[in-house]
Amino acid sequence: MLQETISRDQPARRWQDYVVPQCWEAFTEDDHAVWDLLFARQVELLGSRVVTPFFDGIDLLKLSHPGVPDVGGLNAILTPRTGWMTVAVPGLVPDDIFFAMLSERVFPVGNFIRTRDQLDYLEAPDCFHDMFGHIPMLAHHDFAEMAEHIGRLGSAAIAAGEGHRAARLYWHSVEFGLAREGGELKILGAGLASSFGESHFSLESERVERLPFSVERAVNTPYKHDAFQPRYLVSESLEATIAEVLALTPESLLAL
Ligand SMILES: [Fe+2]
């Protein structure tokens, strides 16, 4: 009863309240040098191990331009293309806010970058993870639609007290998914594409499970957020996963 009174009296949380200025000019020379180091290292490491639209997006969005990208410049290309927009946030946002952002084609990117002595260890996703890992795929029209759809599914699932279902779906596709492309196993997820240690591990380790992706399996497969994954879900193709996710309704997500 008390909680109901409190929640009625408090205004609903808005995703806009979590947005901060990126303050691009506050990034130091060393911050930009860390971005360049991470970028060069990761591009070389990935080679052709990532789905094709990823590097298409890197090129299209001019992410290889030296230094930390500024969100304004990124949006000037991204928004006219797919309607997505990046906004700066100071760190992880709550799940309800995150899904609300996705449902409006808004992607939060950290307004900070890791330090040189923490190149491979991150307590919270920084702008390299967010901008290098996530944003390229949002330039792909069908993936862009899928990401928005996951946002709507997530908001509905949270409202039904079942937010973990959407979180798992997101995790096993957008964040840590693998996908076949031209018969080869490739990285799909941003958490893998942006990771120095886990990108090769996910494709090559014999100590993990790789199971065929389905939305039902994704929704029912827990994940680890503080260690390498013990199992990865492998899409038959990026297109197949997009089609399967887009076919999900909030009701069918809750019934899986
Ligand atoms: Fe991420």
PDB file of C-alpha atoms and ligand atoms in Angstrom:
ATOM      1  CA  MET A   1       0.000   0.000   0.000  1.00  0.00           C
ATOM      2  CA  LEU A   2       2.796   2.359   0.928  1.00  0.00           C
ATOM      3  CA  GLN A   3       4.670   1.469  -2.227  1.00  0.00           C
ATOM      4  CA  GLU A   4       1.606   2.091  -4.348  1.00  0.00           C
ATOM      5  CA  THR A   5       1.227   5.514  -2.761  1.00  0.00           C
ATOM      6  CA  ILE A   6       4.869   6.269  -3.404  1.00  0.00           C
ATOM      7  CA  SER A   7       4.773   5.099  -6.997  1.00  0.00           C
ATOM      8  CA  ARG A   8       1.636   7.153  -7.688  1.00  0.00           C
ATOM      9  CA  ASP A   9       3.200  10.249  -6.240  1.00  0.00           C
ATOM     10  CA  GLN A  10       6.498   9.858  -8.048  1.00  0.00           C
ATOM     11  CA  PRO A  11       6.734  10.759 -11.703  1.00  0.00           C
ATOM     12  CA  ALA A  12       7.577   7.814 -13.970  1.00  0.00           C
ATOM     13  CA  ARG A  13      11.270   7.486 -14.813  1.00  0.00           C
ATOM     14  CA  ARG A  14      12.139   8.867 -18.218  1.00  0.00           C
ATOM     15  CA  TRP A  15      15.114   7.713 -20.260  1.00  0.00           C
ATOM     16  CA  GLN A  16      15.864  11.346 -21.060  1.00  0.00           C
ATOM     17  CA  ASP A  17      16.760  11.891 -17.393  1.00  0.00           C
ATOM     18  CA  TYR A  18      19.738   9.531 -17.734  1.00  0.00           C
ATOM     19  CA  VAL A  19      21.315  11.361 -20.670  1.00  0.00           C
ATOM     20  CA  VAL A  20      24.331  13.594 -20.025  1.00  0.00           C
ATOM     21  CA  PRO A  21      26.415  15.739 -22.350  1.00  0.00           C
ATOM     22  CA  GLN A  22      29.207  13.687 -23.887  1.00  0.00           C
ATOM     23  CA  CYS A  23      31.659  16.553 -23.251  1.00  0.00           C
ATOM     24  CA  TRP A  24      33.829  15.305 -26.098  1.00  0.00           C
ATOM     25  CA  GLU A  25      36.255  18.149 -25.543  1.00  0.00           C
ATOM     26  CA  ALA A  26      36.954  16.755 -22.055  1.00  0.00           C
ATOM     27  CA  PHE A  27      38.568  13.599 -23.481  1.00  0.00           C
ATOM     28  CA  THR A  28      42.315  13.930 -23.079  1.00  0.00           C
ATOM     29  CA  GLU A  29      44.989  13.223 -25.637  1.00  0.00           C
ATOM     30  CA  ASP A  30      45.646   9.967 -23.838  1.00  0.00           C
ATOM     31  CA  ASP A  31      41.928   9.041 -23.983  1.00  0.00           C
ATOM     32  CA  HIS A  32      42.019   9.464 -27.750  1.00  0.00           C
ATOM     33  CA  ALA A  33      45.258   7.494 -27.944  1.00  0.00           C
ATOM     34  CA  VAL A  34      43.639   4.662 -25.950  1.00  0.00           C
ATOM     35  CA  TRP A  35      40.738   4.596 -28.430  1.00  0.00           C
ATOM     36  CA  ASP A  36      43.189   4.427 -31.346  1.00  0.00           C
ATOM     37  CA  LEU A  37      45.126   1.643 -29.665  1.00  0.00           C
ATOM     38  CA  LEU A  38      41.992  -0.365 -28.906  1.00  0.00           C
ATOM     39  CA  PHE A  39      40.589   0.229 -32.377  1.00  0.00           C
ATOM     40  CA  ALA A  40      43.725  -0.855 -34.232  1.00  0.00           C
ATOM     41  CA  ARG A  41      44.219  -3.872 -31.986  1.00  0.00           C
ATOM     42  CA  GLN A  42      40.622  -5.053 -32.290  1.00  0.00           C
ATOM     43  CA  VAL A  43      40.349  -4.588 -36.065  1.00  0.00           C
ATOM     44  CA  GLU A  44      43.452  -6.704 -36.527  1.00  0.00           C
ATOM     45  CA  LEU A  45      42.243  -9.306 -34.050  1.00  0.00           C
ATOM     46  CA  LEU A  46      38.793  -9.635 -35.621  1.00  0.00           C
ATOM     47  CA  GLY A  47      40.005  -9.897 -39.202  1.00  0.00           C
ATOM     48  CA  SER A  48      37.133 -11.611 -40.999  1.00  0.00           C
ATOM     49  CA  ARG A  49      35.793 -13.227 -37.827  1.00  0.00           C
ATOM     50  CA  VAL A  50      32.779 -10.938 -37.548  1.00  0.00           C
ATOM     51  CA  VAL A  51      29.579 -10.760 -39.617  1.00  0.00           C
ATOM     52  CA  THR A  52      29.943  -8.601 -42.727  1.00  0.00           C
ATOM     53  CA  PRO A  53      27.557  -5.777 -41.707  1.00  0.00           C
ATOM     54  CA  PHE A  54      29.827  -5.009 -38.762  1.00  0.00           C
ATOM     55  CA  PHE A  55      32.734  -3.666 -40.821  1.00  0.00           C
ATOM     56  CA  ASP A  56      30.285  -2.174 -43.314  1.00  0.00           C
ATOM     57  CA  GLY A  57      29.010  -0.117 -40.385  1.00  0.00           C
ATOM     58  CA  ILE A  58      32.514   0.786 -39.227  1.00  0.00           C
ATOM     59  CA  ASP A  59      33.267   2.173 -42.701  1.00  0.00           C
ATOM     60  CA  LEU A  60      29.937   3.884 -43.178  1.00  0.00           C
ATOM     61  CA  LEU A  61      30.084   5.636 -39.812  1.00  0.00           C
ATOM     62  CA  LYS A  62      33.750   6.561 -40.290  1.00  0.00           C
ATOM     63  CA  LEU A  63      34.628   4.968 -36.970  1.00  0.00           C
ATOM     64  CA  SER A  64      38.207   4.461 -38.125  1.00  0.00           C
ATOM     65  CA  HIS A  65      38.709   8.213 -37.908  1.00  0.00           C
ATOM     66  CA  PRO A  66      41.318   8.746 -35.159  1.00  0.00           C
ATOM     67  CA  GLY A  67      40.180   9.461 -31.629  1.00  0.00           C
ATOM     68  CA  VAL A  68      37.029   8.918 -29.588  1.00  0.00           C
ATOM     69  CA  PRO A  69      34.028   9.586 -31.873  1.00  0.00           C
ATOM     70  CA  ASP A  70      31.744  12.428 -30.886  1.00  0.00           C
ATOM     71  CA  VAL A  71      28.079  11.507 -30.651  1.00  0.00           C
ATOM     72  CA  GLY A  72      27.011  14.479 -32.777  1.00  0.00           C
ATOM     73  CA  GLY A  73      29.194  13.446 -35.693  1.00  0.00           C
ATOM     74  CA  LEU A  74      28.104   9.830 -35.346  1.00  0.00           C
ATOM     75  CA  ASN A  75      24.425  10.758 -35.288  1.00  0.00           C
ATOM     76  CA  ALA A  76      24.845  12.973 -38.342  1.00  0.00           C
ATOM     77  CA  ILE A  77      25.460   9.772 -40.332  1.00  0.00           C
ATOM     78  CA  LEU A  78      23.559   7.169 -38.328  1.00  0.00           C
ATOM     79  CA  THR A  79      20.229   8.930 -37.793  1.00  0.00           C
ATOM     80  CA  PRO A  80      19.482   9.750 -41.452  1.00  0.00           C
ATOM     81  CA  ARG A  81      20.367   6.149 -42.335  1.00  0.00           C
ATOM     82  CA  THR A  82      18.370   4.052 -39.854  1.00  0.00           C
ATOM     83  CA  GLY A  83      16.715   6.490 -37.458  1.00  0.00           C
ATOM     84  CA  TRP A  84      19.002   5.432 -34.580  1.00  0.00           C
ATOM     85  CA  MET A  85      20.646   8.008 -32.367  1.00  0.00           C
ATOM     86  CA  THR A  86      23.396   7.672 -29.778  1.00  0.00           C
ATOM     87  CA  VAL A  87      23.215   9.509 -26.459  1.00  0.00           C
ATOM     88  CA  ALA A  88      25.877   9.788 -23.767  1.00  0.00           C
ATOM     89  CA  VAL A  89      25.300   8.275 -20.326  1.00  0.00           C
ATOM     90  CA  PRO A  90      27.624   8.177 -17.313  1.00  0.00           C
ATOM     91  CA  GLY A  91      27.462   4.368 -16.929  1.00  0.00           C
ATOM     92  CA  LEU A  92      25.080   1.423 -17.043  1.00  0.00           C
ATOM     93  CA  VAL A  93      21.427   2.451 -17.095  1.00  0.00           C
ATOM     94  CA  PRO A  94      18.654   0.401 -15.435  1.00  0.00           C
ATOM     95  CA  ASP A  95      17.066  -2.269 -17.613  1.00  0.00           C
ATOM     96  CA  ASP A  96      13.701  -0.478 -17.929  1.00  0.00           C
ATOM     97  CA  ILE A  97      15.445   2.686 -19.080  1.00  0.00           C
ATOM     98  CA  PHE A  98      17.674   0.748 -21.474  1.00  0.00           C
ATOM     99  CA  PHE A  99      14.774  -1.031 -23.152  1.00  0.00           C
ATOM    100  CA  ALA A 100      12.770   2.215 -23.291  1.00  0.00           C
ATOM    101  CA  MET A 101      15.708   3.801 -25.120  1.00  0.00           C
ATOM    102  CA  LEU A 102      15.982   0.921 -27.599  1.00  0.00           C
ATOM    103  CA  SER A 103      12.252   1.075 -28.289  1.00  0.00           C
ATOM    104  CA  GLU A 104      12.791   4.660 -29.492  1.00  0.00           C
ATOM    105  CA  ARG A 105      15.952   3.845 -31.462  1.00  0.00           C
ATOM    106  CA  VAL A 106      18.198   5.500 -28.916  1.00  0.00           C
ATOM    107  CA  PHE A 107      21.447   3.790 -27.911  1.00  0.00           C
ATOM    108  CA  PRO A 108      23.291   4.849 -24.737  1.00  0.00           C
ATOM    109  CA  VAL A 109      27.076   5.131 -24.959  1.00  0.00           C
ATOM    110  CA  GLY A 110      29.369   5.683 -21.998  1.00  0.00           C
ATOM    111  CA  ASN A 111      30.841   9.188 -21.752  1.00  0.00           C
ATOM    112  CA  PHE A 112      34.177   7.741 -20.644  1.00  0.00           C
ATOM    113  CA  ILE A 113      36.885   5.404 -21.909  1.00  0.00           C
ATOM    114  CA  ARG A 114      38.984   2.884 -20.019  1.00  0.00           C
ATOM    115  CA  THR A 115      42.464   3.864 -18.928  1.00  0.00           C
ATOM    116  CA  ARG A 116      45.642   2.574 -20.483  1.00  0.00           C
ATOM    117  CA  ASP A 117      46.314   0.266 -17.529  1.00  0.00           C
ATOM    118  CA  GLN A 118      42.848  -1.320 -17.835  1.00  0.00           C
ATOM    119  CA  LEU A 119      42.789  -2.130 -21.529  1.00  0.00           C
ATOM    120  CA  ASP A 120      41.328  -5.581 -20.994  1.00  0.00           C
ATOM    121  CA  TYR A 121      39.396  -5.187 -17.781  1.00  0.00           C
ATOM    122  CA  LEU A 122      36.195  -3.228 -17.575  1.00  0.00           C
ATOM    123  CA  GLU A 123      33.903  -2.735 -14.634  1.00  0.00           C
ATOM    124  CA  ALA A 124      31.284  -1.031 -16.780  1.00  0.00           C
ATOM    125  CA  PRO A 125      30.976  -0.818 -20.554  1.00  0.00           C
ATOM    126  CA  ASP A 126      32.885   2.215 -21.806  1.00  0.00           C
ATOM    127  CA  CYS A 127      32.559   4.105 -25.063  1.00  0.00           C
ATOM    128  CA  PHE A 128      34.835   1.658 -26.875  1.00  0.00           C
ATOM    129  CA  HIS A 129      32.533  -1.231 -26.076  1.00  0.00           C
ATOM    130  CA  ASP A 130      29.459   0.827 -26.891  1.00  0.00           C
ATOM    131  CA  MET A 131      30.630   2.648 -29.995  1.00  0.00           C
ATOM    132  CA  PHE A 132      32.923   0.060 -31.565  1.00  0.00           C
ATOM    133  CA  GLY A 133      30.882  -2.944 -30.477  1.00  0.00           C
ATOM    134  CA  HIS A 134      27.283  -1.846 -30.874  1.00  0.00           C
ATOM    135  CA  ILE A 135      26.904   1.132 -33.156  1.00  0.00           C
ATOM    136  CA  PRO A 136      28.173  -0.384 -36.451  1.00  0.00           C
ATOM    137  CA  MET A 137      25.350  -2.949 -36.516  1.00  0.00           C
ATOM    138  CA  LEU A 138      22.769  -0.208 -35.942  1.00  0.00           C
ATOM    139  CA  ALA A 139      23.625   1.106 -39.422  1.00  0.00           C
ATOM    140  CA  HIS A 140      22.226  -2.183 -40.835  1.00  0.00           C
ATOM    141  CA  HIS A 141      18.544  -1.621 -41.604  1.00  0.00           C
ATOM    142  CA  ASP A 142      17.184  -5.012 -40.549  1.00  0.00           C
ATOM    143  CA  PHE A 143      19.360  -5.272 -37.445  1.00  0.00           C
ATOM    144  CA  ALA A 144      18.268  -1.737 -36.544  1.00  0.00           C
ATOM    145  CA  GLU A 145      14.651  -2.856 -36.708  1.00  0.00           C
ATOM    146  CA  MET A 146      15.395  -5.920 -34.585  1.00  0.00           C
ATOM    147  CA  ALA A 147      17.107  -3.850 -31.898  1.00  0.00           C
ATOM    148  CA  GLU A 148      14.105  -1.520 -31.667  1.00  0.00           C
ATOM    149  CA  HIS A 149      11.805  -4.546 -31.456  1.00  0.00           C
ATOM    150  CA  ILE A 150      13.823  -5.997 -28.585  1.00  0.00           C
ATOM    151  CA  GLY A 151      13.356  -2.660 -26.833  1.00  0.00           C
ATOM    152  CA  ARG A 152       9.592  -2.919 -27.139  1.00  0.00           C
ATOM    153  CA  LEU A 153       9.639  -6.564 -26.058  1.00  0.00           C
ATOM    154  CA  GLY A 154      11.830  -5.629 -23.112  1.00  0.00           C
ATOM    155  CA  SER A 155       9.562  -2.847 -21.922  1.00  0.00           C
ATOM    156  CA  ALA A 156       6.558  -5.167 -22.107  1.00  0.00           C
ATOM    157  CA  ALA A 157       8.406  -7.995 -20.351  1.00  0.00           C
ATOM    158  CA  ILE A 158       9.499  -5.718 -17.507  1.00  0.00           C
ATOM    159  CA  ALA A 159       5.939  -4.451 -17.107  1.00  0.00           C
ATOM    160  CA  ALA A 160       4.883  -8.086 -16.746  1.00  0.00           C
ATOM    161  CA  GLY A 161       7.599  -8.785 -14.165  1.00  0.00           C
ATOM    162  CA  GLU A 162       9.483 -10.991 -16.659  1.00  0.00           C
ATOM    163  CA  GLY A 163      12.288  -8.691 -17.704  1.00  0.00           C
ATOM    164  CA  HIS A 164      14.862 -11.481 -17.560  1.00  0.00           C
ATOM    165  CA  ARG A 165      13.284 -13.026 -20.663  1.00  0.00           C
ATOM    166  CA  ALA A 166      14.092 -10.005 -22.801  1.00  0.00           C
ATOM    167  CA  ALA A 167      17.484  -9.579 -21.133  1.00  0.00           C
ATOM    168  CA  ARG A 168      18.449 -13.130 -22.103  1.00  0.00           C
ATOM    169  CA  LEU A 169      17.193 -12.663 -25.656  1.00  0.00           C
ATOM    170  CA  TYR A 170      19.257  -9.505 -25.951  1.00  0.00           C
ATOM    171  CA  TRP A 171      22.306 -11.101 -24.365  1.00  0.00           C
ATOM    172  CA  HIS A 172      22.371 -14.185 -26.592  1.00  0.00           C
ATOM    173  CA  SER A 173      21.939 -12.196 -29.800  1.00  0.00           C
ATOM    174  CA  VAL A 174      22.969  -8.528 -29.699  1.00  0.00           C
ATOM    175  CA  GLU A 175      25.601  -8.906 -26.983  1.00  0.00           C
ATOM    176  CA  PHE A 176      27.169 -12.399 -27.137  1.00  0.00           C
ATOM    177  CA  GLY A 177      25.629 -14.118 -30.162  1.00  0.00           C
ATOM    178  CA  LEU A 178      27.523 -15.994 -32.849  1.00  0.00           C
ATOM    179  CA  ALA A 179      26.186 -16.465 -36.378  1.00  0.00           C
ATOM    180  CA  ARG A 180      26.983 -18.509 -39.452  1.00  0.00           C
ATOM    181  CA  GLU A 181      27.782 -16.625 -42.609  1.00  0.00           C
ATOM    182  CA  GLY A 182      28.824 -18.357 -45.825  1.00  0.00           C
ATOM    183  CA  GLY A 183      29.304 -21.565 -43.871  1.00  0.00           C
ATOM    184  CA  GLU A 184      31.711 -19.981 -41.397  1.00  0.00           C
ATOM    185  CA  LEU A 185      31.228 -19.261 -37.721  1.00  0.00           C
ATOM    186  CA  LYS A 186      31.328 -15.512 -37.069  1.00  0.00           C
ATOM    187  CA  ILE A 187      30.931 -13.078 -34.232  1.00  0.00           C
ATOM    188  CA  LEU A 188      27.618 -11.268 -34.082  1.00  0.00           C
ATOM    189  CA  GLY A 189      27.462  -9.801 -30.585  1.00  0.00           C
ATOM    190  CA  ALA A 190      28.986  -6.502 -29.507  1.00  0.00           C
ATOM    191  CA  GLY A 191      30.355  -7.975 -26.290  1.00  0.00           C
ATOM    192  CA  LEU A 192      32.470 -10.334 -28.392  1.00  0.00           C
ATOM    193  CA  ALA A 193      33.313  -7.931 -31.220  1.00  0.00           C
ATOM    194  CA  SER A 194      34.740  -5.449 -28.721  1.00  0.00           C
ATOM    195  CA  SER A 195      36.541  -7.970 -26.494  1.00  0.00           C
ATOM    196  CA  PHE A 196      40.233  -8.708 -26.886  1.00  0.00           C
ATOM    197  CA  GLY A 197      40.067 -11.924 -24.888  1.00  0.00           C
ATOM    198  CA  GLU A 198      36.653 -13.350 -25.644  1.00  0.00           C
ATOM    199  CA  SER A 199      36.383 -12.789 -29.399  1.00  0.00           C
ATOM    200  CA  HIS A 200      38.722 -15.642 -30.349  1.00  0.00           C
ATOM    201  CA  PHE A 201      37.711 -17.649 -27.291  1.00  0.00           C
ATOM    202  CA  SER A 202      34.058 -17.678 -28.357  1.00  0.00           C
ATOM    203  CA  LEU A 203      34.921 -19.026 -31.796  1.00  0.00           C
ATOM    204  CA  GLU A 204      37.777 -21.362 -30.994  1.00  0.00           C
ATOM    205  CA  SER A 205      37.651 -22.623 -27.426  1.00  0.00           C
ATOM    206  CA  GLU A 206      36.860 -26.297 -27.055  1.00  0.00           C
ATOM    207  CA  ARG A 207      35.814 -25.729 -23.437  1.00  0.00           C
ATOM    208  CA  VAL A 208      32.486 -24.065 -24.240  1.00  0.00           C
ATOM    209  CA  GLU A 209      29.165 -25.171 -25.638  1.00  0.00           C
ATOM    210  CA  ARG A 210      27.902 -23.761 -28.927  1.00  0.00           C
ATOM    211  CA  LEU A 211      24.214 -24.431 -29.368  1.00  0.00           C
ATOM    212  CA  PRO A 212      21.891 -23.497 -32.229  1.00  0.00           C
ATOM    213  CA  PHE A 213      20.124 -20.195 -31.594  1.00  0.00           C
ATOM    214  CA  SER A 214      16.384 -20.058 -31.247  1.00  0.00           C
ATOM    215  CA  VAL A 215      14.411 -17.420 -29.436  1.00  0.00           C
ATOM    216  CA  GLU A 216      13.062 -20.120 -27.133  1.00  0.00           C
ATOM    217  CA  ARG A 217      16.561 -21.310 -26.228  1.00  0.00           C
ATOM    218  CA  ALA A 218      17.809 -17.742 -25.779  1.00  0.00           C
ATOM    219  CA  VAL A 219      14.993 -16.852 -23.415  1.00  0.00           C
ATOM    220  CA  ASN A 220      15.596 -19.954 -21.328  1.00  0.00           C
ATOM    221  CA  THR A 221      19.396 -19.834 -21.196  1.00  0.00           C
ATOM    222  CA  PRO A 222      20.971 -17.935 -18.285  1.00  0.00           C
ATOM    223  CA  TYR A 223      24.178 -15.987 -18.862  1.00  0.00           C
ATOM    224  CA  LYS A 224      27.197 -14.709 -16.997  1.00  0.00           C
ATOM    225  CA  HIS A 225      27.878 -11.001 -16.913  1.00  0.00           C
ATOM    226  CA  ASP A 226      31.174 -11.159 -15.027  1.00  0.00           C
ATOM    227  CA  ALA A 227      33.102 -13.899 -16.857  1.00  0.00           C
ATOM    228  CA  PHE A 228      33.524 -15.480 -20.282  1.00  0.00           C
ATOM    229  CA  GLN A 229      30.349 -17.252 -21.324  1.00  0.00           C
ATOM    230  CA  PRO A 230      30.173 -21.010 -20.764  1.00  0.00           C
ATOM    231  CA  ARG A 231      27.938 -21.337 -23.831  1.00  0.00           C
ATOM    232  CA  TYR A 232      27.170 -19.373 -26.957  1.00  0.00           C
ATOM    233  CA  LEU A 233      24.102 -19.531 -29.151  1.00  0.00           C
ATOM    234  CA  VAL A 234      24.839 -19.778 -32.872  1.00  0.00           C
ATOM    235  CA  SER A 235      22.405 -18.278 -35.348  1.00  0.00           C
ATOM    236  CA  GLU A 236      21.884 -20.126 -38.592  1.00  0.00           C
ATOM    237  CA  SER A 237      22.350 -16.682 -40.141  1.00  0.00           C
ATOM    238  CA  LEU A 238      22.003 -13.075 -39.077  1.00  0.00           C
ATOM    239  CA  GLU A 239      18.914 -12.799 -41.273  1.00  0.00           C
ATOM    240  CA  ALA A 240      17.290 -15.876 -39.685  1.00  0.00           C
ATOM    241  CA  THR A 241      17.767 -14.487 -36.200  1.00  0.00           C
ATOM    242  CA  ILE A 242      16.374 -11.100 -37.178  1.00  0.00           C
ATOM    243  CA  ALA A 243      13.296 -12.740 -38.689  1.00  0.00           C
ATOM    244  CA  GLU A 244      12.775 -14.938 -35.636  1.00  0.00           C
ATOM    245  CA  VAL A 245      13.060 -12.040 -33.198  1.00  0.00           C
ATOM    246  CA  LEU A 246      10.807  -9.777 -35.263  1.00  0.00           C
ATOM    247  CA  ALA A 247       8.139 -12.492 -35.254  1.00  0.00           C
ATOM    248  CA  LEU A 248       8.023 -12.420 -31.444  1.00  0.00           C
ATOM    249  CA  THR A 249       5.168 -10.576 -29.785  1.00  0.00           C
ATOM    250  CA  PRO A 250       5.201  -9.562 -26.119  1.00  0.00           C
ATOM    251  CA  GLU A 251       2.660 -12.309 -25.502  1.00  0.00           C
ATOM    252  CA  SER A 252       4.656 -14.997 -27.290  1.00  0.00           C
ATOM    253  CA  LEU A 253       7.842 -13.916 -25.459  1.00  0.00           C
ATOM    254  CA  LEU A 254       6.108 -14.499 -22.117  1.00  0.00           C
ATOM    255  CA  ALA A 255       4.883 -17.920 -23.230  1.00  0.00           C
ATOM    256  CA  LEU A 256       8.305 -19.300 -24.251  1.00  0.00           C
TER     257      LEU A 256
HETATM  258 FE    FE B   1      26.886  -3.998 -24.677  1.00  0.00          FE
END
